[in-house]
Every structure is written in C-alpha cells, then in structure tokens.
Short mmCIF file of C-alpha atoms and ligand atoms in Angstrom, two decimals:
data_model
loop_
_atom_site.label_atom_id
_atom_site.label_comp_id
_atom_site.label_asym_id
_atom_site.label_seq_id
_atom_site.Cartn_x
_atom_site.Cartn_y
_atom_site.Cartn_z
CA MET A 1 95.20 91.95 93.16
CA ARG A 2 94.70 94.65 95.88
CA ILE A 3 95.15 98.04 94.78
CA ILE A 4 95.59 100.29 97.95
CA LEU A 5 94.90 104.16 97.23
CA LEU A 6 96.70 106.30 99.80
CA GLY A 7 96.95 110.12 100.05
CA PRO A 8 95.38 112.86 102.28
CA PRO A 9 91.68 113.84 101.81
CA GLY A 10 91.11 115.67 98.78
CA SER A 11 93.86 114.17 96.78
CA GLY A 12 91.55 112.44 94.37
CA LYS A 13 91.60 108.66 95.63
CA GLY A 14 87.93 108.32 94.86
CA THR A 15 87.95 109.77 91.50
CA GLN A 16 91.22 107.71 90.43
CA GLY A 17 89.50 104.80 92.28
CA ASP A 18 86.31 105.00 90.02
CA LEU A 19 88.52 105.40 86.68
CA ILE A 20 90.33 102.15 87.88
CA GLU A 21 87.23 100.14 88.49
CA ARG A 22 85.91 101.51 85.07
CA LYS A 23 89.06 100.42 83.06
CA TYR A 24 90.37 97.13 84.69
CA GLY A 25 86.92 95.94 86.47
CA PHE A 26 88.31 95.99 89.86
CA PRO A 27 85.33 97.14 92.19
CA LYS A 28 86.53 100.35 94.23
CA ILE A 29 85.82 99.82 97.93
CA SER A 30 85.47 103.35 99.68
CA THR A 31 85.30 102.99 103.48
CA GLY A 32 83.99 106.37 103.72
CA ASP A 33 81.13 105.69 101.38
CA LEU A 34 80.34 102.49 102.98
CA LEU A 35 80.50 104.43 106.43
CA ARG A 36 78.22 107.25 104.93
CA GLN A 37 75.53 104.80 103.72
CA ALA A 38 75.68 103.11 106.97
CA VAL A 39 74.96 106.62 108.47
CA LYS A 40 72.04 107.41 106.21
CA LYS A 41 70.36 103.96 106.85
CA ASN A 42 70.85 104.58 110.67
CA THR A 43 72.33 101.00 111.07
CA PRO A 44 73.90 100.17 114.41
CA LEU A 45 77.31 100.57 112.56
CA GLY A 46 76.15 103.86 111.34
CA ASP A 47 75.13 105.16 114.76
CA LYS A 48 78.37 104.07 116.18
CA ALA A 49 80.58 105.70 113.28
CA GLU A 50 78.70 109.08 112.90
CA ALA A 51 80.09 111.07 115.81
CA ALA A 52 83.84 110.41 114.88
CA MET A 53 82.93 111.17 111.20
CA ASN A 54 81.48 114.49 111.76
CA ARG A 55 84.64 115.41 113.86
CA GLY A 56 86.79 114.37 111.20
CA GLU A 57 88.17 111.56 113.48
CA LEU A 58 88.80 108.13 112.56
CA VAL A 59 86.45 105.48 113.26
CA THR A 60 87.19 102.51 115.46
CA ASP A 61 89.53 100.04 113.73
CA ASP A 62 87.43 97.00 114.46
CA VAL A 63 84.22 98.55 113.13
CA VAL A 64 85.95 99.51 109.88
CA VAL A 65 87.92 96.31 109.35
CA GLU A 66 84.86 93.97 109.99
CA MET A 67 83.03 96.12 107.29
CA VAL A 68 85.96 95.76 104.79
CA ALA A 69 86.46 91.97 105.50
CA GLU A 70 82.72 91.60 104.87
CA ARG A 71 82.79 93.59 101.46
CA VAL A 72 86.05 91.73 100.13
CA ALA A 73 84.71 88.42 100.77
CA LYS A 74 82.27 89.12 98.00
CA GLU A 75 82.42 87.28 94.59
CA ASP A 76 82.96 90.48 92.66
CA CYS A 77 86.36 90.81 94.40
CA LYS A 78 87.62 87.54 93.70
CA LYS A 79 89.96 88.86 90.71
CA GLY A 80 90.76 92.10 92.82
CA TYR A 81 89.82 95.18 94.32
CA VAL A 82 90.53 98.68 94.95
CA LEU A 83 90.71 100.16 98.49
CA ASP A 84 90.02 103.98 99.01
CA GLY A 85 90.53 105.11 102.30
CA PHE A 86 91.81 102.03 103.88
CA PRO A 87 94.06 101.37 105.65
CA ARG A 88 94.06 104.56 107.49
CA ASN A 89 96.69 103.66 110.09
CA VAL A 90 99.30 101.20 110.81
CA LYS A 91 96.92 98.94 112.81
CA GLN A 92 94.36 98.65 109.92
CA ALA A 93 97.49 98.12 107.65
CA HIS A 94 98.43 95.05 110.01
CA MET A 95 94.83 93.82 110.27
CA LEU A 96 94.32 93.77 106.49
CA GLU A 97 97.19 91.50 105.95
CA GLU A 98 95.81 89.12 108.48
CA LEU A 99 92.81 89.05 106.27
CA ASP A 100 94.50 87.56 102.94
CA HIS A 101 97.67 88.22 101.03
CA PRO A 102 97.12 88.93 97.39
CA TYR A 103 99.38 90.57 95.26
CA GLU A 104 99.46 94.26 96.34
CA VAL A 105 100.14 97.74 94.70
CA VAL A 106 100.31 100.72 96.69
CA LEU A 107 99.52 104.09 95.10
CA ASP A 108 100.31 107.01 97.11
CA ILE A 109 98.42 110.34 95.48
CA ARG A 110 100.45 113.38 96.77
CA LEU A 111 99.39 117.10 96.94
CA ASN A 112 100.31 120.25 98.74
CA GLU A 113 98.14 121.17 101.66
CA LYS A 114 96.70 124.69 99.97
CA THR A 115 95.42 122.82 97.08
CA LEU A 116 93.79 120.08 99.12
CA ILE A 117 91.81 122.64 101.33
CA SER A 118 90.67 124.31 98.33
CA ARG A 119 89.68 121.20 96.74
CA LEU A 120 87.94 120.04 99.56
CA SER A 121 86.02 123.06 100.44
CA SER A 122 84.80 123.36 96.62
CA ARG A 123 83.80 119.53 96.57
CA ARG A 124 79.99 118.98 96.22
CA ILE A 125 78.50 115.26 95.88
CA CYS A 126 75.34 114.16 94.60
CA SER A 127 72.85 113.16 97.46
CA ARG A 128 71.37 110.39 95.03
CA CYS A 129 74.16 108.88 92.90
CA GLY A 130 77.36 110.03 94.58
CA ASN A 131 78.80 111.51 91.70
CA ILE A 132 81.34 114.09 92.66
CA TYR A 133 81.97 117.89 91.47
CA ASN A 134 83.99 120.74 92.15
CA ILE A 135 82.32 124.18 91.98
CA VAL A 136 85.62 125.86 90.61
CA VAL A 137 86.85 123.30 88.16
CA LYS A 138 84.43 120.85 87.63
CA ALA A 139 80.94 122.58 88.07
CA PRO A 140 77.58 121.19 87.36
CA VAL A 141 75.79 122.65 84.17
CA LYS A 142 72.99 123.57 86.79
CA ALA A 143 74.10 125.04 90.13
CA GLU A 144 73.28 122.66 92.80
CA GLU A 145 72.00 119.77 90.38
CA CYS A 146 73.68 116.75 89.42
CA ASP A 147 74.27 116.58 85.45
CA MET A 148 73.77 112.67 85.56
CA CYS A 149 70.62 112.19 87.67
CA GLN A 150 69.27 115.59 88.63
CA GLY A 151 69.90 114.72 92.16
CA GLU A 152 70.49 117.56 94.72
CA LEU A 153 74.26 118.60 95.24
CA ILE A 154 75.30 118.79 99.10
CA GLN A 155 78.49 119.63 100.83
CA ARG A 156 79.68 116.79 102.83
CA ARG A 157 79.69 117.88 106.50
CA ASP A 158 83.24 117.09 106.73
CA ASP A 159 84.34 119.45 104.02
CA GLU A 160 83.60 122.47 106.23
CA PRO A 161 86.81 124.24 107.09
CA ASP A 162 87.10 123.43 110.68
CA ILE A 163 86.74 119.71 110.15
CA ILE A 164 89.00 119.62 107.12
CA LYS A 165 91.72 120.99 109.45
CA GLU A 166 91.18 118.31 111.72
CA ARG A 167 91.15 115.57 108.86
CA LEU A 168 94.46 116.94 107.56
CA ARG A 169 95.59 116.51 111.05
CA VAL A 170 94.29 112.95 111.55
CA TYR A 171 96.00 112.22 108.30
CA HIS A 172 99.37 113.52 109.22
CA GLN A 173 99.35 111.75 112.53
CA GLU A 174 97.82 108.35 111.72
CA THR A 175 97.95 107.78 107.97
CA GLU A 176 101.29 109.19 107.06
CA PRO A 177 103.00 106.53 108.89
CA ILE A 178 101.76 103.88 106.55
CA VAL A 179 103.89 105.41 103.81
CA GLN A 180 107.22 104.01 105.54
CA TYR A 181 105.43 100.76 106.43
CA TYR A 182 104.52 99.96 102.50
CA ARG A 183 107.85 101.58 101.27
CA LYS A 184 109.79 98.98 103.13
CA LYS A 185 107.69 96.52 101.20
CA ASP A 186 108.80 97.57 97.77
CA ILE A 187 105.24 97.78 96.46
CA TYR A 188 104.81 101.41 97.08
CA HIS A 189 104.40 104.25 94.11
CA GLN A 190 103.99 107.83 94.59
CA ILE A 191 102.06 109.74 92.18
CA ASN A 192 102.04 113.64 91.64
CA GLY A 193 98.23 114.51 92.47
CA ASP A 194 98.54 117.97 91.48
CA ARG A 195 97.74 117.69 87.76
CA GLY A 196 94.22 117.09 85.80
CA ILE A 197 92.65 113.94 86.44
CA GLU A 198 93.29 112.43 83.05
CA HIS A 199 97.24 113.11 83.70
CA VAL A 200 97.03 111.42 87.14
CA PHE A 201 95.28 108.62 85.59
CA LYS A 202 97.77 107.93 82.95
CA ASP A 203 100.51 107.74 85.61
CA ILE A 204 98.28 105.13 87.40
CA GLN A 205 97.59 103.13 84.15
CA LYS A 206 101.47 102.86 83.41
CA ILE A 207 102.13 101.51 87.00
CA LEU A 208 99.23 99.02 86.86
CA GLU A 209 99.89 97.69 83.50
CA ASN A 210 103.34 97.04 84.59
CA GLU A 211 102.36 95.53 87.84
CA ILE A 212 99.51 93.29 86.02
CA LYS A 213 102.24 92.03 83.91
CA LYS A 214 104.35 91.30 86.85
CA TYR A 215 101.49 89.47 88.76
CA LYS A 216 100.71 87.40 85.75
CA GLN A 217 104.40 86.18 85.65
CA THR A 218 104.06 85.39 89.21
CA GLU A 219 101.12 83.33 88.60
CA ALA A 220 102.64 81.53 85.86
CA VAL A 221 105.35 80.41 88.13
CA LEU A 222 103.10 79.14 90.79
P1 AMP B 301 86.60 109.50 103.35
O1 AMP B 301 85.44 109.64 102.46
O2 AMP B 301 87.58 108.53 102.95
O3 AMP B 301 87.35 110.94 103.51
O4 AMP B 301 86.24 109.13 104.99
C1 AMP B 301 85.41 109.85 105.62
C2 AMP B 301 85.44 109.63 107.17
O5 AMP B 301 85.04 108.19 107.37
C3 AMP B 301 86.72 109.77 107.65
O6 AMP B 301 87.05 111.24 108.10
C4 AMP B 301 87.05 108.69 109.04
O7 AMP B 301 86.04 109.60 109.73
C5 AMP B 301 85.64 107.68 108.35
N1 AMP B 301 86.67 106.73 107.90
C6 AMP B 301 86.68 106.47 106.57
N2 AMP B 301 87.57 105.28 106.34
C7 AMP B 301 88.31 104.96 107.69
C8 AMP B 301 88.96 104.18 108.01
N3 AMP B 301 89.62 103.12 107.28
N4 AMP B 301 89.28 104.08 109.33
C9 AMP B 301 88.63 104.77 110.18
N5 AMP B 301 87.77 106.08 109.90
C10 AMP B 301 87.36 105.81 108.50
#
C-alpha cells in the first residue's frame, strides 16, 4: 500500500506522516528530509540539490526519483510506505507509476495561505533528531532546545519569508496540477488541515481504515 501525502508546504504532511508511521508501521519517506541529509553529508546528490533547495525551487526530477526508487526498494517498505513531498509535479507522478503499482491512497491536506505562511515562519527543527516545533503553538519547554534530545533548534533556511513565497508559488504552479491527475483516479481524499494535529489525524485514520479494509478485500479476491 502506498500512501501519498499531498498539500502545500506547511500543511502538516511531515507531522501526519510520522503519526501514520507510528500507528500503522508504514515508514514515512520524506524527499525533503532525504535531500537535507544528503546536503548535510555533502554527497554528490546533496551538492546537486542544495542550490535549488535554498532558492525554494524543485530539485531535478531524475535526482529525486532515483532517490525514492532506492528507498522504496528496501525491506521495510514491502508492506507499504508513506510518501511526504513526493510526487511534486505531474512528471514525478508518472515516474512513480512506472516504478510499481501498489494499492494507492492520496491524502491531500488543505490549508489557507495566511496560516501556511505563519506556520512555516514559526517552525523550528531540532538539528540533531529532526523533531518539529512551532514557537507559537508547540513551543519547546526551553527556548531553542529540543525537548527530546536537547539538540539545538534551528530554522530551515527555506522557511525564511522570501523563500516561503517562492515555495508557495512553485506549489501552485507545479504541484497543484497533480490534484487533477489523482482525482481522475478515484483514490483521492481531501482533508481540512486547518485544525489541531489530533483532529486531522482522526480524519486520516478514518480514511485509512476504510482503505485498508478495501485493500484486504482486493487481496482476498486476487
Ligand atoms: P520539503 O521538506 O518537502 O518542504 O522539501 C524541501 C525542498 O526539497 C523543496 O523546496 C525542494 O527544493 C526539495 N524537494 C523535496 N521534495 C522534492 C521533490 N519531490 N521534487 C523536487 N524537489 C523536492
């Protein structure tokens, strides 16, 4: 089973992906996280990706698809996986389909632009464990320090105001057309992301439990 998390930057895909992983055991694969790790380690892939990421633009399709293909081939993805931040344009959606054809569910988390901008600009990430905070609504106990591992909290470079604007522009231009693509396939679910984390996750659980039931029925028929 492949779960695709769609939605603009700041809609909570990463947070919901982590909750899905914890509850259902499907690993979350975030292309943004994989790319940031590659940049941090100075790998050839990271070097290729860094400039585009810092500008808030998309990294080349081939680079990202190769990275995803390698990750989903791993043993822990056999029963299913959650994609966060991929596909990001229609070409990537086609390339993903060429990779394999599992039972698919698309969850599109929607949120208005004002809230997205405010969420992204108040987001902080632990530089050690990657835990996500929001200095307004989910602040750490100690300022600038991770509650879980005491690592230093940092602001992602692309969460700065000018880059946020560019990322949202890229989302509307490149990623939103995917919605039409998936809607046609009847595997698409829209979710209102403008509520608390638990509320959003409740909606997601309802959809997933229904889809898992359908998936098991399909498997029984085959
Ligand atoms: P994210 O953490 O998902 O917001 O991604 C951060 C940045 O990584 C994006 O702004 C892009 O530069 C790059 N990126 C992540 N996923 C993709 C993708 N599927 N295709 C191209 N670039 C990506």
